[in-house]
Tab-separated table of C-alpha atoms and ligand atoms in Angstrom:
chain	number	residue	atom	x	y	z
A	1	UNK	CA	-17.715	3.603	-63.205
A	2	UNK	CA	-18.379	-0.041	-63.193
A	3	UNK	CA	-21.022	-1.897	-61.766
A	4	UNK	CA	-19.481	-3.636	-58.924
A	5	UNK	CA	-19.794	-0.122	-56.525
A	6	UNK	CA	-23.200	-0.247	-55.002
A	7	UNK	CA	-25.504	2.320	-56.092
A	8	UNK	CA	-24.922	4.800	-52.547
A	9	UNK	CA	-21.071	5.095	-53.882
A	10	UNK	CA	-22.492	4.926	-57.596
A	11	UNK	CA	-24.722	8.176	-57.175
A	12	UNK	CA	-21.530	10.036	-55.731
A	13	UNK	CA	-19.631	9.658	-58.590
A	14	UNK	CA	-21.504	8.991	-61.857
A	15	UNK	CA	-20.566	11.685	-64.565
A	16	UNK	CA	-17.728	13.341	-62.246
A	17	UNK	CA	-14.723	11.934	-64.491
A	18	UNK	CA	-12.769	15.357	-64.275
A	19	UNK	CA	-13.413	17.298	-67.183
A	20	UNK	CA	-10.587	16.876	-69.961
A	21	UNK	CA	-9.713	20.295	-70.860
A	22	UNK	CA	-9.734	21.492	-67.738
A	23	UNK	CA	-9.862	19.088	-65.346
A	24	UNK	CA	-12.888	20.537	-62.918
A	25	UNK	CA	-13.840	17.950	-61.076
A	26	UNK	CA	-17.645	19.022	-61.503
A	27	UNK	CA	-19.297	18.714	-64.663
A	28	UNK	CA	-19.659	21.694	-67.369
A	29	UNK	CA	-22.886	23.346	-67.785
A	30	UNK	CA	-23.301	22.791	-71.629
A	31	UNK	CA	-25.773	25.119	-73.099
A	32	UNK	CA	-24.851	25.049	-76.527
A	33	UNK	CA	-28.044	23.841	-78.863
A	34	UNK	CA	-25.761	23.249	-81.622
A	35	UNK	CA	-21.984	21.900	-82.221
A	36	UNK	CA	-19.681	22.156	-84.686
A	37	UNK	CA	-19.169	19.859	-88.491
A	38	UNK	CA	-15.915	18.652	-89.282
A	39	UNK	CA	-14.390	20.053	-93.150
A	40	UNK	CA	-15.755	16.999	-94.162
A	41	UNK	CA	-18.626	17.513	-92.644
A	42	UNK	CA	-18.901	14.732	-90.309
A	43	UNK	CA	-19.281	15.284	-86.247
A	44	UNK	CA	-16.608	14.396	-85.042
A	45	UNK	CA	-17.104	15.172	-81.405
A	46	UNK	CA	-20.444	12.752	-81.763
A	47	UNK	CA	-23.022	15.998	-80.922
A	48	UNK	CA	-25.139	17.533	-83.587
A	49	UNK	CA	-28.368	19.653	-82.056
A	50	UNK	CA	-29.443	19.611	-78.242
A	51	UNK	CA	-32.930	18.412	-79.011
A	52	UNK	CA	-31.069	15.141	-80.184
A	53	UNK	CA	-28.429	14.827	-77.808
A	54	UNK	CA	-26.614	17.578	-75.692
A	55	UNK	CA	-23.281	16.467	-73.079
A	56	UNK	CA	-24.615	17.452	-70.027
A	57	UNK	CA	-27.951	16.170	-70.301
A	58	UNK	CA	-26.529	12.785	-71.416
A	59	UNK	CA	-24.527	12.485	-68.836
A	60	UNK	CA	-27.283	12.699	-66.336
A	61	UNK	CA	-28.695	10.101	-68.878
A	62	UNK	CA	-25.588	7.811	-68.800
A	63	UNK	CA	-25.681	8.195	-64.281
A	64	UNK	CA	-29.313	7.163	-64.309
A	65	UNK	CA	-29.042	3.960	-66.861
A	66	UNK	CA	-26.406	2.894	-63.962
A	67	UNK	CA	-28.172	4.095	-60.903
A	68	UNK	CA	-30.770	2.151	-62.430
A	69	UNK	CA	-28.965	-0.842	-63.523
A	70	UNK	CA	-30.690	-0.351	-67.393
A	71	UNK	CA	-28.790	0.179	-70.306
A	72	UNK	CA	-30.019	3.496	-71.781
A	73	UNK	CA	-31.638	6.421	-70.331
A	74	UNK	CA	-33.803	9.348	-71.961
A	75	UNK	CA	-34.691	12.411	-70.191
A	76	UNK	CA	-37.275	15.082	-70.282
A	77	UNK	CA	-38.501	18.070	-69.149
A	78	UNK	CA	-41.132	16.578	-66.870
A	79	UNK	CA	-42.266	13.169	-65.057
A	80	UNK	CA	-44.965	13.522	-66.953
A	81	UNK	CA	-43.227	13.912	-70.068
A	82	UNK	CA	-41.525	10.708	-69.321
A	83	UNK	CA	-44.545	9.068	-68.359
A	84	UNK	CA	-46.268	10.284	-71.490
A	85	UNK	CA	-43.587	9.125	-74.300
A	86	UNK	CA	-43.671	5.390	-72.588
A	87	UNK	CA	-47.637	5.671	-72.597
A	88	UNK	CA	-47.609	7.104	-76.118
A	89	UNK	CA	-45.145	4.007	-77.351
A	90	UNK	CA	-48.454	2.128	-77.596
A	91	UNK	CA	-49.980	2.130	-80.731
A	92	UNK	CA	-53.549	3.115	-81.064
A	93	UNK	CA	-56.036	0.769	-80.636
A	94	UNK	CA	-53.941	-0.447	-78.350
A	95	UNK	CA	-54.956	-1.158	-74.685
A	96	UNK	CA	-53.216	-0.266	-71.486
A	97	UNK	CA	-53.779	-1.484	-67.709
A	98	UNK	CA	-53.507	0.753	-65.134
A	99	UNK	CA	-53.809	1.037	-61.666
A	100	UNK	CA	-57.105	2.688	-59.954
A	101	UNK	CA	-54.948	4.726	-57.852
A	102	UNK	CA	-52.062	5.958	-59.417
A	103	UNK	CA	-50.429	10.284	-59.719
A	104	UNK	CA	-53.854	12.324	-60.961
A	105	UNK	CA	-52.231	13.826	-63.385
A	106	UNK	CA	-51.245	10.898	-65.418
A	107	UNK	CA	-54.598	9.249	-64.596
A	108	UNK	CA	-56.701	12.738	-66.668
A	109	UNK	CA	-53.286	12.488	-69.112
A	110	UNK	CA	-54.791	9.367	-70.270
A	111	UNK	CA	-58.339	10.130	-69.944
A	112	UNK	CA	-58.590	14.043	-71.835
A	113	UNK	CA	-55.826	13.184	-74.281
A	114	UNK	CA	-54.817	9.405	-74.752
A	115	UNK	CA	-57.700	7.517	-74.796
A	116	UNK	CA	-59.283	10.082	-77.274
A	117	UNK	CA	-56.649	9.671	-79.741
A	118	UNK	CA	-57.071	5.713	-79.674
A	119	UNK	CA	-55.801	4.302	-76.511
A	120	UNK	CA	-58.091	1.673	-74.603
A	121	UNK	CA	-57.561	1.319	-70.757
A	122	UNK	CA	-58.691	-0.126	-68.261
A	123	UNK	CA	-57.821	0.498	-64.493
A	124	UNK	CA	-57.404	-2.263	-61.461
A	125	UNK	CA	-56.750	-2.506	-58.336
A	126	UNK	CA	-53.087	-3.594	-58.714
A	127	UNK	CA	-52.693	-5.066	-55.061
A	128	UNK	CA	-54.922	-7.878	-56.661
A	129	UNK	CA	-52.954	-9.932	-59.240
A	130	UNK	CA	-56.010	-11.992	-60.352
A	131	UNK	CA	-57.325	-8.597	-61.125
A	132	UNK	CA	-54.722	-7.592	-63.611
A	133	UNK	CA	-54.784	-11.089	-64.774
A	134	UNK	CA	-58.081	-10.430	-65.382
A	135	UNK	CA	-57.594	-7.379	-67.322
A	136	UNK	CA	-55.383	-8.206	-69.760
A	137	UNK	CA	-56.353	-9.206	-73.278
A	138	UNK	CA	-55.008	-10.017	-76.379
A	139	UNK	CA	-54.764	-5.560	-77.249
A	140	UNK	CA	-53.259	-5.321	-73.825
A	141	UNK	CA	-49.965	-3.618	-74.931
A	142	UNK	CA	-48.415	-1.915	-71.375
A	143	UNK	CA	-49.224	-2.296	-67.906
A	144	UNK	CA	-48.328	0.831	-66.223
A	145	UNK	CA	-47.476	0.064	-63.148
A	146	UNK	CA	-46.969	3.024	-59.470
A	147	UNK	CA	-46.054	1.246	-56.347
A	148	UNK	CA	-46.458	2.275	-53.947
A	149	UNK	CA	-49.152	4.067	-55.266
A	150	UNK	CA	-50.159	7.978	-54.729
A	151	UNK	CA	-51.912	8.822	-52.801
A	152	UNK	CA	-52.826	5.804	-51.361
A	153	UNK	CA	-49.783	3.502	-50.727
A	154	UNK	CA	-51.567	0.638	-52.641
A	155	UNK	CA	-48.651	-1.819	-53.392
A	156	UNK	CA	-48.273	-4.164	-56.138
A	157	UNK	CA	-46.208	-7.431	-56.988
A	158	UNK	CA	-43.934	-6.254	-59.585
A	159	UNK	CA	-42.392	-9.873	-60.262
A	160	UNK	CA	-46.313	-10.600	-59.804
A	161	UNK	CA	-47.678	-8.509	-62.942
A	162	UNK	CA	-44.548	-9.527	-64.561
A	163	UNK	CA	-45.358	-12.744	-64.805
A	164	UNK	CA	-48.851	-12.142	-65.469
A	165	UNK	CA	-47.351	-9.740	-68.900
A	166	UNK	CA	-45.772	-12.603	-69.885
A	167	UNK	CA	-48.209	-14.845	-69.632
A	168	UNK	CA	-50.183	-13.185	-71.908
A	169	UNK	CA	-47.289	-12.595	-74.508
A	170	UNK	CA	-47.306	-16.542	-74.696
A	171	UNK	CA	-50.909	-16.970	-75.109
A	172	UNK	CA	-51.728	-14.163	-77.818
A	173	UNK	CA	-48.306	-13.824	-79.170
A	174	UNK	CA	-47.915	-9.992	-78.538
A	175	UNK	CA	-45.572	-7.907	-75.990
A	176	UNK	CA	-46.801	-6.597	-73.136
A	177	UNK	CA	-44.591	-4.153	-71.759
A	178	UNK	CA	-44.428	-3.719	-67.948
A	179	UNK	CA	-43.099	0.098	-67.165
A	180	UNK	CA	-42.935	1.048	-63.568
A	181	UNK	CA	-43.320	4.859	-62.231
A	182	UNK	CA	-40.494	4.767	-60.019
A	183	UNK	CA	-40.617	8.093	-58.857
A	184	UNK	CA	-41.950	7.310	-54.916
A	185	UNK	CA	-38.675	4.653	-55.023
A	186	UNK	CA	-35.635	6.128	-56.244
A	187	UNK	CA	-32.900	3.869	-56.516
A	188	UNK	CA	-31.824	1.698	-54.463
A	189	UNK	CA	-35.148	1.354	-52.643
A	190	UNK	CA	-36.986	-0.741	-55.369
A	191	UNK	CA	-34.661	-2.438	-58.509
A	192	UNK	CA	-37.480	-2.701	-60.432
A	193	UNK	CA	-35.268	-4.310	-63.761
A	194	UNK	CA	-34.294	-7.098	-61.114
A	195	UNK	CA	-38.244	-8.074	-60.868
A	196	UNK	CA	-38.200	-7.857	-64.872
A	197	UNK	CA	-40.225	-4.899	-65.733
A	198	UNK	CA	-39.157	-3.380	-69.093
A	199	UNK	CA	-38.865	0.398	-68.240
A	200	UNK	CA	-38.686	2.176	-65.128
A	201	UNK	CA	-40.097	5.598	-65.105
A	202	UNK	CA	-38.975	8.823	-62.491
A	203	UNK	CA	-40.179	11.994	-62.033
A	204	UNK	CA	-36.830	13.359	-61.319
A	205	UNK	CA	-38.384	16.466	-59.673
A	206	UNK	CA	-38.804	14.811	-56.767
A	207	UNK	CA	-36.067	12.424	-54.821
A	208	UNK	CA	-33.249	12.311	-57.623
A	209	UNK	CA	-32.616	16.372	-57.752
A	210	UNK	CA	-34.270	16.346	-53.835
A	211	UNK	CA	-34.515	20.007	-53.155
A	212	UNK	CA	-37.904	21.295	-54.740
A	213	UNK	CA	-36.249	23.116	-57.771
A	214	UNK	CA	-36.018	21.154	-60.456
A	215	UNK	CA	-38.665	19.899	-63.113
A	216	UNK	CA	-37.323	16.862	-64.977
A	217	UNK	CA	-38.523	12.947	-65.504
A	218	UNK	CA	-36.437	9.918	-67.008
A	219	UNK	CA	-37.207	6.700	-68.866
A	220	UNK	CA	-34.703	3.601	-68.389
A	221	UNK	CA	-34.610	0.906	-70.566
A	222	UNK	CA	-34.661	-2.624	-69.395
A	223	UNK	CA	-30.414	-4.194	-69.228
A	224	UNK	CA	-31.274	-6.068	-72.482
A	225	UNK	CA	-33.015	-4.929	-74.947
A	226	UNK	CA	-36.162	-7.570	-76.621
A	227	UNK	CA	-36.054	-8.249	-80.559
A	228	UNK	CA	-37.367	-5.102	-82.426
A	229	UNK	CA	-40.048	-4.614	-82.700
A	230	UNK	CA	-41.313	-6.032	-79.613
A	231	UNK	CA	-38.565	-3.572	-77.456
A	232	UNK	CA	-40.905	-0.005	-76.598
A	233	UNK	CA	-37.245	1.179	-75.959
A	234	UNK	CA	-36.659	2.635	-79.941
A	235	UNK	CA	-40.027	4.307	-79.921
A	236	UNK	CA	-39.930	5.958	-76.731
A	237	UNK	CA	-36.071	7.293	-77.752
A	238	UNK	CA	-37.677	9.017	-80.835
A	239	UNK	CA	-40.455	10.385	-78.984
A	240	UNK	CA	-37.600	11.838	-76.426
A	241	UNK	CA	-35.456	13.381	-79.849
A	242	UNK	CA	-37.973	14.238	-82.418
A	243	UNK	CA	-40.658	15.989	-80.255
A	244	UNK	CA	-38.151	17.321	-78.371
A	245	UNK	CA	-39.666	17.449	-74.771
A	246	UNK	CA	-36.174	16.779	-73.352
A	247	UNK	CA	-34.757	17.908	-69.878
A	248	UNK	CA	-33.047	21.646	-70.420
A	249	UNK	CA	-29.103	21.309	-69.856
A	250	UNK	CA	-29.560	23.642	-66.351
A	251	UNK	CA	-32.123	20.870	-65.203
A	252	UNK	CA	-30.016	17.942	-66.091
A	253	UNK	CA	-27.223	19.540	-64.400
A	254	UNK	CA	-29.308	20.030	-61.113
A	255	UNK	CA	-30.454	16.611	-61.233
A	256	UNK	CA	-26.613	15.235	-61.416
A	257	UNK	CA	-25.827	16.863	-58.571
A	258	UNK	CA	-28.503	15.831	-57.138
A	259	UNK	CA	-27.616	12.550	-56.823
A	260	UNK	CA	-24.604	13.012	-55.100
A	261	UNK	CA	-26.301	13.462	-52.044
A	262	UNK	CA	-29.263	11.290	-52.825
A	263	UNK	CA	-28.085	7.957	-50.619
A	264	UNK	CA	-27.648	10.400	-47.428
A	265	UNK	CA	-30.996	11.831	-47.966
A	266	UNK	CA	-33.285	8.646	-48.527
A	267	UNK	CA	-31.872	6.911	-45.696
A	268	UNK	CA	-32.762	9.925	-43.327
A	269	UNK	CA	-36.205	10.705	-45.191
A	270	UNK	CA	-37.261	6.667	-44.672
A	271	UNK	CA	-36.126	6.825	-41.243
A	272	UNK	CA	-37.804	9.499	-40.598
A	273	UNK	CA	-40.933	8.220	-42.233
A	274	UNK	CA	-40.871	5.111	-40.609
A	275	UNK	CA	-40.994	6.901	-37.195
A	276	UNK	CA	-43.893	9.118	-38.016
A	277	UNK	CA	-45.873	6.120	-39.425
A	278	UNK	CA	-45.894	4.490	-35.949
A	279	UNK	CA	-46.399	7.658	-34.014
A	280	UNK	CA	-49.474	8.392	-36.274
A	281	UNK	CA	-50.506	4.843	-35.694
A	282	UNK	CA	-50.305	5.482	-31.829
A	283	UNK	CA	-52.715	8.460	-32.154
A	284	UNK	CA	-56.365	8.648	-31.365
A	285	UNK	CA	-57.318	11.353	-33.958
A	286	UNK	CA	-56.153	9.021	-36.619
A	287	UNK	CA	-58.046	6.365	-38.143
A	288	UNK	CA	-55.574	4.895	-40.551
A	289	UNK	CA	-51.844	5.613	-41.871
A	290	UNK	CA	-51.500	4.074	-44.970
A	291	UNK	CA	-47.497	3.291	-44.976
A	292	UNK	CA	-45.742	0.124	-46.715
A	293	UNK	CA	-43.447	-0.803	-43.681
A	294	UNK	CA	-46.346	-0.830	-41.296
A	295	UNK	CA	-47.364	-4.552	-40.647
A	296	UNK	CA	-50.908	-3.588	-40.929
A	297	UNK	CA	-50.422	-2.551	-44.702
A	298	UNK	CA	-52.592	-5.063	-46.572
A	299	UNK	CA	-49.085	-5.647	-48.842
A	300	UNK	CA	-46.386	-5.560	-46.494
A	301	UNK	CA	-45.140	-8.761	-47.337
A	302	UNK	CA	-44.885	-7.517	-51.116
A	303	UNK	CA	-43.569	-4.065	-49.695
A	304	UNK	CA	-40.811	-6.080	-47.854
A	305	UNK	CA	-39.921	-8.761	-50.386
A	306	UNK	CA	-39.262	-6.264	-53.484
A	307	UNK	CA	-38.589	-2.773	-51.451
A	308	UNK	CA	-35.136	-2.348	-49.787
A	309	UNK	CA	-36.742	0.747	-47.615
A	310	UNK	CA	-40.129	1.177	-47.744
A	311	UNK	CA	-39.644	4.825	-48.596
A	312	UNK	CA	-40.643	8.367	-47.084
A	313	UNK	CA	-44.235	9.432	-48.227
A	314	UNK	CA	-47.083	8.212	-46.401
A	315	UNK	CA	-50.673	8.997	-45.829
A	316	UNK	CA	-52.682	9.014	-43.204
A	317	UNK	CA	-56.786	9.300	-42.423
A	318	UNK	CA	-58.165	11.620	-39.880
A	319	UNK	CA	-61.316	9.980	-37.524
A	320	UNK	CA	-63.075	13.132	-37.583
A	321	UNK	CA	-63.227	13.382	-41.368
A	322	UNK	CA	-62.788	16.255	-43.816
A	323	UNK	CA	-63.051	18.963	-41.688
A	324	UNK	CA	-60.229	18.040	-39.015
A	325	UNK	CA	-58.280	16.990	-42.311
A	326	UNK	CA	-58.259	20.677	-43.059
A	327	UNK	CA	-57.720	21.731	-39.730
A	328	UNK	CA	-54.648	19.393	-39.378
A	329	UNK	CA	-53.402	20.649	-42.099
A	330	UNK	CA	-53.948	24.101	-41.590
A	331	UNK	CA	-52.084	24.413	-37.956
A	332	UNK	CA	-48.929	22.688	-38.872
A	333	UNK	CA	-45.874	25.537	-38.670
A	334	UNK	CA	-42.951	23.324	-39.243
A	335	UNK	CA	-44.061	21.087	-42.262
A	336	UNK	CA	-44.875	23.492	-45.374
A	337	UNK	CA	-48.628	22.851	-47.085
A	338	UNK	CA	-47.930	22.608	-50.832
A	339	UNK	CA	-48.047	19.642	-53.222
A	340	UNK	CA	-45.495	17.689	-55.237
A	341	UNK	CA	-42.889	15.139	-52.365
A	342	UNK	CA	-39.268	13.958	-52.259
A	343	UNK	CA	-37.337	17.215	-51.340
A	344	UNK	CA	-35.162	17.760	-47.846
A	345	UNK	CA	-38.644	19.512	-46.540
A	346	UNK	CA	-41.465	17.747	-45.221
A	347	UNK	CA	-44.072	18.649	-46.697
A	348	UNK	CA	-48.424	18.084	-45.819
A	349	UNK	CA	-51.442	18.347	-48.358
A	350	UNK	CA	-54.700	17.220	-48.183
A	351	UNK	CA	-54.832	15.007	-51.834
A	352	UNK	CA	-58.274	15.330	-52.400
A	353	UNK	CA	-58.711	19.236	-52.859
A	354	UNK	CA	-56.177	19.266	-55.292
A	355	UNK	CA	-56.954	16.621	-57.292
A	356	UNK	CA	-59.787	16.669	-60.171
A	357	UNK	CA	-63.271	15.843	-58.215
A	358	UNK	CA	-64.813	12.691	-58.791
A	359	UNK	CA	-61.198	10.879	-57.882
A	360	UNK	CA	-61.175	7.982	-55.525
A	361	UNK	CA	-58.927	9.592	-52.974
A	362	UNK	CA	-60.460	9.932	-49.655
A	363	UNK	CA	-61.851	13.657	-48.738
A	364	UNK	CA	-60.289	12.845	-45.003
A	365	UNK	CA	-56.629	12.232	-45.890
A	366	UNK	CA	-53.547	14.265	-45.887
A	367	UNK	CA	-50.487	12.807	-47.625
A	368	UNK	CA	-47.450	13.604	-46.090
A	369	UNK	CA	-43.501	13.948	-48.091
A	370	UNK	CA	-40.917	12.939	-44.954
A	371	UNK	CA	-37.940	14.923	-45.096
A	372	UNK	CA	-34.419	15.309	-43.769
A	373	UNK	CA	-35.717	17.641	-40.481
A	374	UNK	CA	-34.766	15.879	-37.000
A	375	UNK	CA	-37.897	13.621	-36.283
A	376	UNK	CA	-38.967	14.958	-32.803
A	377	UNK	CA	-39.032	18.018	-34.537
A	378	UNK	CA	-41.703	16.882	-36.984
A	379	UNK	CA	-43.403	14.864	-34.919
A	380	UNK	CA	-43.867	17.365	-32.418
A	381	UNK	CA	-45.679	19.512	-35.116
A	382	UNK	CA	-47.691	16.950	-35.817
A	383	UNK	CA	-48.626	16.089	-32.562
A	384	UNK	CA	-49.613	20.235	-31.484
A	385	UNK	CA	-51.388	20.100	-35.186
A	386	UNK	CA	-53.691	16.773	-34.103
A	387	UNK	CA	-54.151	17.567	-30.561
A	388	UNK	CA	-57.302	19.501	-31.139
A	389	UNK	CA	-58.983	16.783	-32.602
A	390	UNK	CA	-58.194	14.541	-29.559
A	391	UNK	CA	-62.236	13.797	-28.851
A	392	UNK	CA	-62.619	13.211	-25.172
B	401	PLP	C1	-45.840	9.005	-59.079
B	401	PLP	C2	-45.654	10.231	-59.923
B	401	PLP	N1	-45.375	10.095	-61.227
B	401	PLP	C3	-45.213	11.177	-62.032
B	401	PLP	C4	-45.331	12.460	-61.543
B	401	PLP	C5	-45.208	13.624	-62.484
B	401	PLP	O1	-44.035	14.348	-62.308
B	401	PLP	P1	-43.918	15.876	-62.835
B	401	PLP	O2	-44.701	16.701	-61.882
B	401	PLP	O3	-42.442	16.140	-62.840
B	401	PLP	O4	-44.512	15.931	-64.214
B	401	PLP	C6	-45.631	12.636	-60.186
B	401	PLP	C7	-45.805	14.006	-59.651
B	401	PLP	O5	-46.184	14.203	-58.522
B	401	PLP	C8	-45.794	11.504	-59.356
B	401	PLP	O6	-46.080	11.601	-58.046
């Protein structure tokens, strides 16, 4: 496939070239971990050992550098596996900026186990470029950038911090990468290579295999690569092959397929989001949704400028606090209560009660993943779910 089909008719057909011995239109399952030396003991086939390379998992690799528009793609067994190897690229002693509200589990990844083995950080508000302006210093290595943000929708200027990176390259003669979480944005809601970051990060758990039964993450590398060894590509590759945290063949081959339906899906889930954002808005037990495409959102502008949809998870704040935040959540019967987002199913949790205490995510709000139900359906859940807390 080349790169003049936009990415909805890319994700249909990446890695389907019919299989050459067979023809099968749908890709072989390859579970092999190891492949066979020519007499002269060469490999001639190109595949070794599965922790270095494996078919099916590179083809998933090969569909996402396109999807993507990057030119190399590693995956792993987790999003947070991904996240990890492009967080672990930087040296120690070197310093990372982060955002104040960004996925819990990479925020106590960095805290219990990076910043102990030699990692600085410091976290910003990321909606405020002077405040990662601020933040970065001559150590400043990687900005890790998650917009829009989770739980809280914050969003932030991607060409914005961009600039700001390389600003500071100029002035202390370093890199500063720029790596994007690009789970919440699947492509072709947010290009972030376009705005110049270096490596776009997914959790493919969630939109990219879509149906709640796959664990898997990717790192893409940036179209060109920088002068080594100023390019974090290299070191997060040998993270990927010689630790060996790499997306299982089954996985891989879940998240392919995946994608196939992946265009269909996001435009539903976004509509569907952006209906229940201005239903929620409309209600009087709510005191604020937090959703990009809202005009109210503090960054819409941003949101609209560098977002193609402004995507399908969204929070929202209850005016009777805590308790109806519970409640709300606890009388819904058509969206399920459970964590993680991005599958066909719409999913409700209240953030705070799952997340470590002491986080800044407020006790009162319930995060929501939109999916690919029929919206009066959903919204009429919500609305028996909230009606109790309708204060007369
Ligand atoms: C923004 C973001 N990044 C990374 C992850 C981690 O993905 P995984 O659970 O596959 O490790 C998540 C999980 O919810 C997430 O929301």
């Amino acid at each position: 496939m080349t790169g003049r089909w936009r990415p909805e008719t890319l994700a249909v057909h990446l890695g389907l070239e019919p299989d050459a011995a067979t023809g099968a239109l749908v890709p072989p399952l390859h579970l092999a971990t190891t492949f066979e030396r020519g007499a002269d003991g060469e490999y001639p086939r190109g595949y070794v050992y599965s922790r270095s390379d494996n078919p099916t998992r590179a083809a998933f690799e090969h569909a996402m550098a396109q999807l993507e528009g990057g030119r190399e793609a590693a995956a792993f067994a987790s999003g947070s596996a991904a996240a990890a190897a492009v967080l672990r690229s930087v040296p120690a002693g070197g310093h990372l900026v982060v955002p104040d509200d960004m996925y819990h589990g990479l925020r106590t990844l960095l805290e219990r186990v990076l910043v102990p083995a030699g990692l600085r950080l410091t976290a910003v508000d990321m909606s405020d470029l002077a405040a990662v302006r601020g933040a970065v210093r001559a150590e400043t290595r990687l900005v890790w950038v998650e917009t829009p943000s989770n739980p809280q929708l914050k969003v932030t200027d991607i060409a914005g911090v961009v600039s700001v990176a390389r600003e500071a390259e100029a002035a202390y003669g370093a890199p500063v990468w720029v790596a994007v979480d690009g789970t919440w944005t699947p492509p072709p809601w947010q290009p972030a290579f376009d705005l110049g970051a270096d490596l776009v990060v997914h959790a493919t758990t969630k939109y990219l295999s879509g149906h709640s039964d796959v664990l898997g993450g990717v790192v893409v590398a940036a179209p060109a690569a920088r002068p080594e060894p100023d390019d974090p590509w290299p070191r997060v590759r040998d993270i990927q092959r010689l630790e060996g945290g790499v997306a299982g063949p089954f996985d891989a081959w879940l998240a392919l397929r995946g994608l196939r339906t992946l265009a269909v899906r996001l435009a539903v889930q976004a509509e569907n989001a952006a209906t229940l954002a201005a239903f929620l808005v409309a209600h009087p037990a709510v005191r604020e949704v937090r959703y990009p495409g809202l005009p109210a959102h503090p960054n819409h502008e941003v949101a609209a400028r560098q977002m193609r949809a402004f995507g399908a998870m969204l929070s929202f704040r209850l005016a009777g606090g805590e308790a109806a935040a519970r409640a709300v959540a606890g009388r819904v019967r058509l969206f399920t209560r459970a964590t993680s987002l991005g599958g066909v199913e719409s999913l409700i949790e209240h953030r705070a009660s799952i997340e470590p205490p002491g986080g800044p995510t407020p006790t009162d709000l319930l995060r929501v993943s939109v999916g690919i139900e029929h919206v009066d359906d959903l919204m009429d859940d919500l609305s028996e779910a909230l009606a109790p807390e309708v204060r007369t």
